Amino acid sequence: MSALKNPRIIGTLAVLLIIALTPVAFGDENYIMRVITVGLCSAIAVYGMNIILGFTGQLSLAQGGFFGIGAYAVGLLTTDFDWSFWQAFLVGVVGTSAIGYLSGLIALRTKDEYFAIFTMAIGFIIYLTISRWEAVTHAHSGVNNVKFPEAGDIVDFSNPTAMFYLVFIILLICVYITYAIRRSSVGRTLLTIRTSEDLADAIGVNVGLSKQLAFAASAFFGGIGGGLYASVVGFIGPDAATVDKTFEFLMFILVGGMGTVAGPLVGTMIVTFLFELFQDFQAYRFIVLGPIIIALVIFAPRGIVGYLGGFIDKRARKRRIGSAHKDGAARSQGTAQAGGTATKDDSVRADKSANSDGSTRAGAAERRETTADTITTDDEEK
Amino acid sequence: MTLFTQQLFNGVALGGVYCLAAIGLTLVFGVLRIPNLAHGSLYMLGAYVTYFFLTTVGVPYVAAIGIAALILFVLGVLLERLVFHPLRNSPHTHHMIAAIGAMFFFQAVAQAIWGADFRRMETPISGSVHILGAEISAQRIVIIVTAVVVLSLLTWFIKRSIHGQTIEAIEQDRTGAALVGINPAMVSMLTLGLSALLVTIAAGLVSPINLLSPTMGDSLNLKVFAIIILGGLGSLPGAIVGSFALAIAETMTSTYISSAVGEAVAFIVLVAVLAIKPTGLFAKAVQR
């Protein structure tokens, strides 16, 4: 129950609910459903980027390449080799994760700018391989008639709405994984690395292994997104693996908010919508969107969800300090109940042993707030 | 043997182009600590502006490059002032993202003005020279000569002139330089302008050989990054050696193996080198 009182979770659930209901509004419009479903596929890949960039603070520019590997694995295996979608999807995702892990072994020896550019080179090598290895990938003629997922006679995935829900359910799992990582000690470890690698190292975090796993996880999500994308669109070309694809993902995550749970989804949906709005001037959309990216990084680096989160925290902090004071005052009159107002919060087990003095409690509440929110505040501090 | 000589010259000419592009990029990294991902799009704009003055306005070739270089210098200064300067205290990922925004913007602008089709810049310098039995086009000779001249001037500028020395001072120690009265903001603008100027010269020189398109900067961008990473970010000798080494490797593999391998060789070398030495071949002790 307590989780439902957290405005962040309510917000995330509201976003998911709105997206879950889109087929009710656009169910008959195949084009719109397809655009939204492609958006969800991208969002899954963006969740991968969120783990390596948002949580761990490493700018990986190989995500478009991983997306392409996932897409081509499904595309080629279901057409040229006549595998079923699920087999191909499984092999694609496992393969992408393995390639991610192996390239991470070398890539993560480098740091910062070196890492960013090195991963960009990995992405570009993947793109070159796909666009030039004609014998296997058909190069620029692409792959046609990628299979829809099979489901016996139960569901027909050639129906855009059915496909939408399949992608949506997988996206839900990805959102939950992100949420679980964010809450767990793994998430805190990654955030520590983002704040300071030296610090993380000094307090006994295995920085190399953590980054390695985060990078493999980002490839894993990229592979899932790409594999689904191939099936949703039915046709794939080398475009699916370009470095520009990575840059697109980067814009999605930036608009939504790096390191947040809902950010990648919100950002992807909003920017996809903007892209569609500028559809008529496809090529020129970046005359507007380019400066928007720059302005966002300069003036709003936390993204939409990051800002909403900050706003929620500010209010929560005010309320908590207020109630803690009241609570403390009540205790000093000897009428307070054990736990007090703090039990409302699910993260305060430690607080049960807290001092009954009102001001200390307020201080503790605030400290707790700050540690829990390194993710939103440390961007400002930098 | 003739083919080899021919390709060697082609490789050196290409190396000259890479070098002019890479030097600017590595200087920008040294001063601003930013890998300017928009560098390739500055190259592209430089090529188009040169094309505009040469073909549409009709000024002579050298003047067209000169005017374009000055315009791009101003653009580079503006890029620093409007995009990178406000981000000077942000985490390093943010600069890269902003640079990507700028890159997309420049590409879209070029496409809006000149269209997405390939364009050819007429070769103002025709003819060819015979050296050791190989036939080298005069344009490539011009590229090699210009690259050597520009690099010498640049070295003189950085080592001897007062403004150039401020660049090196800031590279070595930003705080220290500021303490002795060097304005880091001015030097940052100067450096980015200079890098845009250099890359425009490269673009103007190579455009008559290649075709122009709004995305022509993309592959150069990646290769030049491979070069400066290879040489060690911020290292001038590294950039020069890396440029010529990669350019020759590229033309040779394109000739003797396949063009696809030629295109990828820069990255294969990059992966190999970073696997062994993660900070590049000529890495300086970079202060963070």
XYZ file of C-alpha atoms in Angstrom:
670
model
C 0.000 0.000 0.000
C 2.673 2.414 0.969
C 4.104 2.311 -2.576
C 0.842 3.744 -3.882
C 1.345 6.850 -1.785
C 4.595 7.680 -3.526
C 3.809 10.330 -6.166
C 6.632 9.092 -8.412
C 5.148 5.624 -8.615
C 1.672 7.008 -9.134
C 3.007 9.179 -11.948
C 4.797 6.266 -13.606
C 1.711 4.092 -13.351
C -0.418 6.897 -14.802
C 1.898 7.180 -17.809
C 1.776 3.416 -18.319
C -2.008 3.431 -18.018
C -2.367 6.184 -20.607
C -0.173 4.241 -23.018
C -2.029 0.992 -22.286
C -5.263 2.709 -23.260
C -4.054 4.186 -26.575
C -5.536 1.301 -28.626
C -8.959 2.280 -27.292
C -8.549 5.665 -28.944
C -6.563 4.714 -32.046
C -7.329 0.984 -32.375
C -8.621 1.376 -35.933
C -5.809 3.568 -37.141
C -3.133 1.073 -38.107
C -0.577 3.752 -38.915
C -0.841 5.461 -35.545
C -0.719 2.134 -33.705
C 2.405 1.170 -35.603
C 4.108 4.481 -34.844
C 3.304 4.095 -31.157
C 4.506 0.482 -31.127
C 7.775 1.444 -32.839
C 8.076 4.152 -30.187
C 7.737 1.515 -27.468
C 10.464 -0.608 -29.115
C 12.771 2.422 -29.067
C 11.786 3.064 -25.460
C 13.009 -0.421 -24.520
C 16.397 0.329 -26.082
C 16.406 3.707 -24.331
C 15.901 1.889 -21.010
C 19.154 0.123 -21.797
C 20.833 3.450 -22.298
C 19.336 4.612 -19.039
C 21.226 1.915 -17.147
C 24.645 2.704 -18.584
C 24.226 6.476 -18.994
C 21.511 7.442 -16.531
C 22.562 5.248 -13.617
C 26.243 4.584 -14.219
C 27.078 7.896 -15.931
C 28.969 6.381 -18.853
C 28.006 7.782 -22.248
C 27.749 4.697 -24.444
C 27.184 5.467 -28.118
C 26.931 1.842 -29.232
C 23.240 1.487 -28.437
C 22.102 1.977 -32.049
C 24.482 -0.815 -33.049
C 23.061 -3.181 -30.426
C 19.571 -2.269 -31.558
C 20.634 -3.140 -35.112
C 22.103 -6.496 -34.071
C 18.863 -7.447 -32.327
C 16.833 -6.338 -35.334
C 19.002 -8.142 -37.872
C 19.185 -11.324 -35.797
C 15.398 -11.563 -35.827
C 15.132 -10.339 -39.412
C 17.674 -12.711 -40.920
C 16.872 -15.778 -38.828
C 13.128 -15.618 -39.473
C 13.466 -15.060 -43.228
C 16.641 -16.630 -44.625
C 16.759 -19.435 -42.066
C 13.020 -19.751 -41.522
C 13.237 -19.921 -37.738
C 10.209 -19.064 -35.638
C 10.129 -15.540 -34.226
C 10.609 -16.658 -30.642
C 13.667 -18.744 -31.389
C 15.183 -15.921 -33.376
C 14.280 -13.385 -30.712
C 15.891 -15.448 -27.978
C 19.064 -15.997 -29.969
C 19.102 -12.321 -30.944
C 18.796 -11.060 -27.386
C 21.324 -13.519 -25.973
C 23.688 -12.801 -28.873
C 23.400 -9.033 -28.446
C 24.061 -9.305 -24.714
C 27.084 -11.504 -25.367
C 28.460 -9.063 -27.941
C 27.779 -6.255 -25.472
C 29.613 -8.074 -22.712
C 32.605 -8.912 -24.904
C 32.938 -5.422 -26.374
C 32.564 -4.080 -22.852
C 35.681 -5.990 -21.846
C 37.732 -3.703 -24.070
C 35.532 -0.606 -24.085
C 35.469 -0.302 -20.300
C 39.233 -0.207 -20.090
C 38.769 3.319 -21.386
C 37.133 6.181 -19.522
C 35.030 9.277 -20.118
C 35.552 10.756 -23.571
C 37.614 7.792 -24.676
C 34.785 5.499 -23.687
C 32.166 7.576 -25.513
C 34.135 7.689 -28.731
C 35.261 4.102 -28.464
C 31.668 2.916 -28.113
C 30.739 5.159 -31.029
C 33.396 3.292 -33.030
C 31.880 -0.042 -31.936
C 28.488 1.196 -33.106
C 29.958 2.292 -36.399
C 31.751 -1.019 -36.956
C 28.436 -2.816 -36.396
C 26.769 -0.461 -38.875
C 29.520 -0.976 -41.447
C 29.307 -4.734 -41.068
C 25.555 -4.674 -41.591
C 25.584 -2.242 -44.493
C 28.527 -3.830 -46.321
C 28.373 -7.592 -45.695
C 26.055 -8.155 -48.607
C 26.257 -11.979 -48.638
C 24.718 -12.231 -45.188
C 22.806 -9.039 -44.473
C 21.692 -8.117 -48.033
C 23.290 -4.725 -47.356
C 21.146 -1.880 -48.633
C 18.336 -3.997 -50.030
C 17.508 -4.869 -46.414
C 15.409 -7.716 -45.075
C 11.763 -8.056 -46.107
C 8.817 -9.902 -44.599
C 10.165 -10.395 -41.113
C 7.818 -12.807 -39.304
C 5.318 -11.757 -36.704
C 5.547 -13.643 -33.410
C 3.717 -16.978 -33.510
C 1.107 -17.736 -30.889
C -0.756 -20.745 -32.240
C -4.374 -19.780 -32.742
C -4.635 -17.736 -29.582
C -3.569 -14.291 -30.798
C -2.903 -12.996 -34.268
C 0.114 -10.708 -33.999
C -0.326 -9.339 -37.513
C -3.041 -7.259 -35.870
C -1.317 -3.984 -34.840
C -3.204 -3.825 -31.551
C -2.109 -7.329 -30.543
C 1.472 -6.484 -31.451
C 1.181 -3.286 -29.462
C 0.193 -5.172 -26.335
C 2.989 -7.695 -26.760
C 5.579 -4.916 -26.980
C 3.859 -3.075 -24.168
C 4.026 -6.061 -21.834
C 7.718 -6.538 -22.561
C 8.206 -2.821 -21.966
C 6.424 -3.164 -18.622
C 8.918 -5.837 -17.639
C 11.769 -3.508 -18.627
C 10.284 -0.658 -16.610
C 9.940 -2.963 -13.636
C 13.534 -4.164 -13.999
C 14.667 -0.544 -14.079
C 12.585 0.203 -10.994
C 13.978 -2.842 -9.205
C 17.548 -1.924 -10.096
C 16.990 1.655 -8.968
C 15.762 0.489 -5.555
C 18.281 -2.260 -4.999
C 21.852 -2.137 -3.807
C 22.917 -2.706 -7.427
C 21.290 0.580 -8.356
C 22.986 2.399 -5.504
C 26.299 0.907 -6.541
C 25.839 2.217 -10.076
C 24.805 5.643 -8.798
C 27.904 5.756 -6.641
C 30.025 5.062 -9.698
C 28.239 7.887 -11.497
C 28.932 10.282 -8.657
C 32.581 9.331 -8.353
C 34.411 6.306 -9.617
C 37.301 6.839 -7.205
C 34.920 7.084 -4.289
C 33.146 3.894 -5.331
C 36.467 2.143 -5.636
C 37.565 3.386 -2.226
C 34.475 2.082 -0.437
C 34.931 -1.364 -1.911
C 32.680 -1.361 -4.962
C 33.902 -3.595 -7.756
C 33.787 -0.778 -10.300
C 34.985 -2.815 -13.265
C 32.487 -5.625 -12.813
C 29.588 -3.251 -12.114
C 30.254 -1.218 -15.224
C 30.687 -4.397 -17.204
C 27.288 -5.686 -16.111
C 25.639 -2.315 -16.706
C 27.049 -2.252 -20.230
C 25.908 -5.806 -20.935
C 22.473 -4.916 -19.556
C 22.270 -1.936 -21.887
C 23.086 -4.225 -24.829
C 20.469 -6.702 -23.565
C 17.732 -4.050 -23.661
C 19.001 -2.811 -27.023
C 18.704 -6.345 -28.406
C 15.151 -6.733 -27.109
C 14.100 -3.390 -28.574
C 15.707 -4.176 -31.922
C 14.270 -7.678 -32.145
C 10.742 -6.436 -31.517
C 11.257 -3.521 -33.885
C 12.133 -5.870 -36.744
C 8.920 -7.787 -36.241
C 6.725 -4.708 -35.807
C 7.979 -2.970 -38.933
C 8.417 -6.103 -41.051
C 11.209 -4.536 -43.071
C 14.654 -3.556 -41.854
C 17.565 -1.843 -43.544
C 20.983 -0.717 -42.323
C 19.244 2.449 -41.058
C 18.260 0.446 -37.987
C 21.884 0.354 -36.831
C 23.227 3.821 -37.615
C 25.031 6.036 -35.161
C 22.190 8.500 -35.764
C 19.893 5.959 -34.171
C 22.022 6.201 -31.042
C 21.766 9.972 -31.148
C 18.003 9.660 -31.450
C 17.930 7.476 -28.330
C 20.099 10.010 -26.604
C 17.579 12.722 -27.339
C 14.742 10.542 -26.033
C 16.451 9.916 -22.728
C 17.499 13.532 -22.390
C 13.994 14.863 -22.863
C 12.526 12.327 -20.454
C 15.209 12.499 -17.795
C 18.366 10.461 -17.336
C 18.463 8.064 -14.428
C 14.723 8.145 -13.762
C 12.353 5.210 -14.021
C 9.681 6.825 -16.176
C 11.980 9.185 -18.100
C 12.938 6.996 -21.065
C 9.316 6.161 -21.798
C 8.031 9.715 -21.417
C 10.878 11.153 -23.480
C 10.518 8.594 -26.249
C 6.795 9.136 -26.556
C 7.002 12.928 -26.548
C 9.835 13.105 -29.069
C 8.217 10.455 -31.287
C 5.126 12.624 -31.253
C 7.212 15.682 -32.202
C 8.869 13.713 -35.007
C 5.448 12.810 -36.367
C 4.368 16.422 -36.075
C 7.326 17.445 -38.248
C 6.748 14.501 -40.583
C 6.143 16.735 -43.614
C 9.551 18.296 -43.269
C 11.369 15.127 -42.193
C 14.778 16.382 -43.185
C 14.396 19.827 -41.709
C 12.993 18.827 -38.347
C 16.426 19.180 -36.792
C 16.503 22.879 -37.610
C 14.039 23.105 -34.733
C 14.975 19.988 -32.762
C 18.758 20.596 -32.790
C 18.521 23.875 -30.882
C 15.916 22.258 -28.617
C 18.411 19.545 -27.664
C 21.047 22.158 -26.916
C 18.632 24.289 -24.917
C 17.512 21.246 -22.949
C 21.054 20.289 -22.014
C 21.869 23.849 -20.988
C 18.673 24.859 -19.227
C 16.941 21.600 -18.320
C 19.490 18.786 -18.079
C 17.277 16.769 -15.743
C 14.543 16.205 -18.290
C 10.805 16.291 -17.793
C 10.581 13.455 -15.290
C 13.660 14.693 -13.446
C 12.005 18.066 -12.922
C 8.691 16.638 -11.854
C 10.580 14.393 -9.420
C 12.448 17.391 -8.040
C 9.189 19.223 -7.565
C 7.662 16.253 -5.720
C 10.685 15.969 -3.451
C 10.598 19.619 -2.587
C 6.987 19.395 -1.515
C 7.524 16.135 0.342
C 10.491 17.557 2.182
C 8.576 20.627 3.267
C 5.679 18.521 4.477
C 7.901 16.062 6.276
C 9.909 18.713 8.077
C 6.652 20.370 9.103
C 5.110 17.165 10.426
C 8.337 16.089 12.086
C 8.343 19.283 14.069
C 4.786 18.703 15.126
C 5.630 15.122 15.928
C 8.585 16.159 18.046
C 6.495 18.688 19.904
C 3.870 16.043 20.592
C 6.480 13.635 21.897
C 7.836 16.166 24.287
C 4.374 16.378 25.763
C 4.540 12.644 26.256
C 1.607 11.796 23.972
C 3.422 10.631 20.867
C 2.960 7.154 19.487
C 5.891 4.995 18.534
C 6.916 5.503 14.919
C 4.879 8.661 14.477
C 4.375 10.179 11.106
C 7.515 8.650 9.723
C 6.023 5.150 9.389
C 4.032 6.489 6.467
C 7.212 6.452 4.483
C 8.372 3.037 3.341
C 12.035 3.895 3.474
C 12.333 4.794 7.105
C 12.891 1.525 8.954
C 16.126 2.939 10.246
C 14.230 5.769 11.771
C 12.470 3.682 14.398
C 15.465 4.038 16.622
C 15.689 7.748 15.978
C 15.929 10.265 18.703
C 12.645 11.499 20.032
C 13.923 15.045 19.885
C 11.928 16.931 17.263
C 14.723 18.848 15.607
C 16.982 15.813 15.284
C 14.169 13.932 13.668
C 13.633 16.663 11.158
C 17.328 16.678 10.437
C 17.356 12.903 10.000
C 14.363 13.076 7.698
C 16.107 15.608 5.553
C 19.352 13.665 5.440
C 17.487 10.573 4.408
C 15.785 12.557 1.698
C 19.101 13.738 0.340
C 20.713 10.303 0.192
C 17.645 8.839 -1.465
C 17.781 11.511 -4.094
C 21.387 11.714 -5.082
C 20.052 10.951 -8.488
C 18.176 14.184 -8.929
C 20.296 16.513 -6.915
C 23.802 15.674 -7.956
C 23.210 16.881 -11.501
C 22.719 20.318 -10.112
C 25.730 20.124 -7.893
C 27.931 19.289 -10.806
C 54.928 -0.824 -57.994
C 53.318 2.000 -59.960
C 50.014 1.271 -58.279
C 51.761 1.288 -54.922
C 53.388 4.688 -55.533
C 50.100 6.044 -56.782
C 48.263 4.849 -53.694
C 51.023 6.077 -51.425
C 50.554 9.586 -52.779
C 46.788 9.273 -52.479
C 47.273 8.141 -48.904
C 49.543 11.060 -48.056
C 47.071 13.506 -49.615
C 44.241 11.985 -47.620
C 46.477 12.123 -44.566
C 46.917 15.851 -45.141
C 43.155 16.314 -45.106
C 42.717 14.192 -41.980
C 45.546 16.039 -40.350
C 43.999 19.479 -40.868
C 40.744 18.173 -39.476
C 42.294 16.247 -36.581
C 44.601 19.022 -35.376
C 41.669 21.358 -34.776
C 39.742 18.688 -32.950
C 42.619 17.745 -30.706
C 43.308 21.430 -29.928
C 39.686 21.887 -28.916
C 39.959 18.874 -26.679
C 43.146 20.174 -25.141
C 41.663 23.561 -24.295
C 37.974 22.889 -23.645
C 38.241 19.229 -22.592
C 35.365 18.550 -24.971
C 35.271 15.999 -27.761
C 33.472 18.227 -30.246
C 31.172 15.789 -32.018
C 29.979 18.603 -34.292
C 33.416 18.806 -35.911
C 32.387 16.719 -38.921
C 29.425 18.968 -39.581
C 31.710 22.024 -39.492
C 33.740 20.251 -42.190
C 30.568 19.728 -44.187
C 29.492 23.369 -43.800
C 32.994 24.490 -44.760
C 32.744 22.489 -47.970
C 29.327 23.932 -48.820
C 30.304 27.522 -48.073
C 33.386 27.106 -50.272
C 31.153 25.632 -52.961
C 28.761 28.548 -52.610
C 31.471 31.173 -53.096
C 33.179 29.263 -55.892
C 30.121 28.304 -57.924
C 27.288 30.672 -57.030
C 29.220 33.867 -56.308
C 32.057 33.041 -58.667
C 35.179 34.133 -56.788
C 38.497 32.355 -57.462
C 39.183 29.025 -55.741
C 41.723 30.219 -53.196
C 39.601 33.248 -52.279
C 36.558 31.004 -51.878
C 38.399 28.808 -49.386
C 39.688 31.903 -47.585
C 36.265 33.496 -47.230
C 34.714 30.205 -46.181
C 37.441 29.709 -43.583
C 36.752 33.142 -42.095
C 32.998 32.526 -42.007
C 33.510 29.182 -40.333
C 35.914 30.802 -37.859
C 33.090 33.103 -36.770
C 30.713 30.153 -36.636
C 33.149 28.232 -34.452
C 33.400 31.201 -32.084
C 29.615 31.389 -31.912
C 29.382 27.655 -31.268
C 31.715 28.013 -28.307
C 29.937 31.065 -26.950
C 26.364 29.847 -27.353
C 26.692 26.109 -26.759
C 29.853 25.047 -24.955
C 30.448 28.079 -22.766
C 27.146 27.777 -20.864
C 27.964 24.092 -20.284
C 31.496 24.588 -18.960
C 30.563 23.342 -15.489
C 28.273 20.492 -16.561
C 29.163 16.789 -16.503
C 31.127 15.803 -19.563
C 28.265 13.812 -21.086
C 26.279 17.015 -21.547
C 28.807 18.651 -23.879
C 28.721 15.658 -26.123
C 24.947 15.640 -26.246
C 24.856 19.375 -27.011
C 27.438 18.881 -29.744
C 25.239 16.202 -31.266
C 22.349 18.679 -31.254
C 24.541 21.213 -33.051
C 25.595 18.549 -35.554
C 22.007 17.701 -36.448
C 21.187 21.373 -36.713
C 24.035 22.097 -39.138
C 23.128 19.104 -41.278
C 19.483 20.142 -41.449
C 20.464 23.707 -42.363
C 22.748 22.506 -45.147
C 20.036 20.257 -46.443
C 17.478 23.069 -46.341
C 19.745 25.397 -48.318
C 21.503 23.050 -50.730
C 19.250 19.980 -50.778
C 20.061 16.380 -50.004
C 21.464 15.528 -53.451
C 25.133 15.043 -54.040
C 26.882 17.998 -55.608
C 30.117 18.140 -57.463
C 32.588 20.974 -57.070
C 34.319 21.588 -60.392
C 38.059 21.060 -60.156
C 39.697 24.426 -60.605
C 43.122 22.805 -60.710
C 43.380 20.320 -63.520
C 46.155 18.227 -64.949
C 48.435 15.742 -63.321
C 52.082 15.194 -62.540
C 54.177 12.112 -63.234
C 56.286 10.979 -60.316
C 58.142 7.633 -60.385
C 55.863 6.436 -63.144
C 52.720 7.158 -61.183
C 50.221 9.745 -62.318
C 49.314 12.044 -59.442
C 46.515 14.577 -59.954
C 47.570 18.161 -59.367
C 44.792 18.590 -56.808
C 46.432 15.985 -54.558
C 49.793 17.733 -54.851
C 48.066 20.971 -53.863
C 46.531 19.231 -50.855
C 49.879 17.886 -49.676
C 51.666 21.211 -50.134
C 48.888 23.203 -48.459
C 48.719 20.806 -45.541
C 52.456 21.135 -44.937
C 52.314 24.938 -45.188
C 49.272 25.282 -42.939
C 50.718 22.905 -40.359
C 53.992 24.846 -40.293
C 52.126 28.109 -39.851
C 50.046 26.581 -37.111
C 53.092 25.278 -35.290
C 54.663 28.717 -35.530
C 51.426 30.290 -34.297
C 51.140 28.025 -31.261
C 54.804 27.989 -30.300
C 55.857 31.555 -31.113
C 52.954 34.001 -31.251
C 51.463 35.376 -28.058
C 47.894 34.314 -28.862
C 48.999 30.839 -29.806
C 50.991 30.484 -26.640
C 47.895 31.269 -24.600
C 46.327 28.160 -26.148
C 49.188 26.008 -24.971
C 49.154 27.649 -21.562
C 45.469 26.893 -21.072
C 46.025 23.332 -22.236
C 48.720 22.837 -19.639
C 46.968 24.403 -16.695
C 43.707 26.273 -16.916
C 43.816 27.771 -13.436
C 47.463 28.696 -13.676
C 46.924 30.385 -17.011
C 43.991 32.335 -15.644
C 46.185 33.471 -12.726
C 48.766 35.002 -15.038
C 46.098 36.984 -16.829
C 45.042 34.750 -19.703
C 41.313 34.834 -20.296
C 40.181 31.199 -20.669
C 36.900 32.208 -22.278
C 38.706 34.133 -25.028
C 41.122 31.299 -25.638
C 38.280 28.790 -25.840
C 36.582 30.885 -28.524
C 39.838 31.335 -30.391
C 40.516 27.598 -30.338
C 37.109 26.559 -31.577
C 37.244 29.215 -34.283
C 40.677 28.004 -35.287
C 39.537 24.397 -35.466
C 36.616 25.385 -37.700
C 39.006 27.373 -39.883
C 41.404 24.458 -40.264
C 38.690 21.956 -41.035
C 37.270 24.309 -43.672
C 40.631 24.437 -45.415
C 40.616 20.643 -45.394
C 37.087 20.567 -46.773
C 37.819 23.135 -49.465
C 40.867 21.176 -50.578
C 39.246 17.758 -50.730
C 35.846 18.765 -52.109
C 36.907 18.778 -55.783
C 37.890 15.100 -55.345
C 34.863 13.972 -53.364
C 31.195 14.788 -53.702
C 29.338 17.162 -51.414
C 26.358 16.050 -49.349
C 24.884 17.116 -46.003
C 26.089 13.872 -44.428
C 29.615 14.003 -45.874
C 30.979 14.953 -42.457
C 29.764 11.821 -40.685
C 32.394 9.355 -41.752
C 35.142 11.970 -41.491
C 33.936 12.782 -37.996
C 34.297 9.189 -36.855
C 37.661 8.727 -38.535
C 39.090 11.918 -37.114
C 37.953 10.861 -33.668
C 39.607 7.510 -34.198
C 42.777 9.398 -35.144
C 42.900 11.676 -32.135
C 41.976 8.876 -29.750
C 44.723 6.827 -31.314
C 47.211 9.639 -30.930
C 46.036 10.481 -27.432
C 43.434 13.229 -26.920
C 45.014 16.684 -26.929
C 48.334 15.588 -28.423
C 49.394 17.437 -31.599
C 52.187 15.059 -32.682
C 49.809 12.170 -31.995
C 47.200 13.698 -34.285
C 49.705 14.228 -37.099
C 51.205 10.743 -36.916
C 47.771 9.174 -36.490
C 46.366 11.028 -39.519
C 49.020 9.899 -41.939
C 49.222 6.377 -40.552
C 45.481 5.835 -40.779
C 45.114 7.499 -44.171
C 47.832 5.336 -45.694
C 46.418 2.220 -44.040
C 43.022 3.148 -45.422
C 44.076 3.679 -49.024
C 46.269 0.577 -48.994
C 43.607 -1.745 -47.598
C 41.034 -0.233 -49.984
C 43.343 -0.970 -52.915
C 44.649 -4.372 -51.976
C 41.786 -5.858 -49.909
C 38.403 -4.172 -50.332
C 36.832 -0.753 -49.940
C 34.669 -1.979 -47.059
C 37.749 -3.020 -45.105
C 39.361 0.292 -46.045
C 36.468 2.163 -44.522
C 36.573 0.091 -41.352
C 40.347 -0.069 -40.932
C 40.497 3.103 -38.838
C 38.176 1.547 -36.289
C 39.817 -1.830 -36.331
C 43.154 -0.155 -35.589
C 41.457 1.935 -32.919
C 39.993 -1.123 -31.206
C 43.341 -2.899 -31.358
C 45.304 0.043 -29.957
C 42.866 0.835 -27.151
C 42.734 -2.817 -26.170
C 46.450 -2.606 -25.478
C 46.828 1.006 -24.385
C 43.525 2.560 -23.263
C 44.788 6.144 -23.315
C 46.145 6.233 -26.854
C 49.655 6.075 -28.225
C 50.928 9.534 -27.347
C 48.842 10.224 -24.279
C 49.812 13.269 -22.298
C 49.309 13.322 -18.595
C 45.990 15.103 -18.808
C 44.830 17.026 -15.788
C 41.231 16.396 -14.922
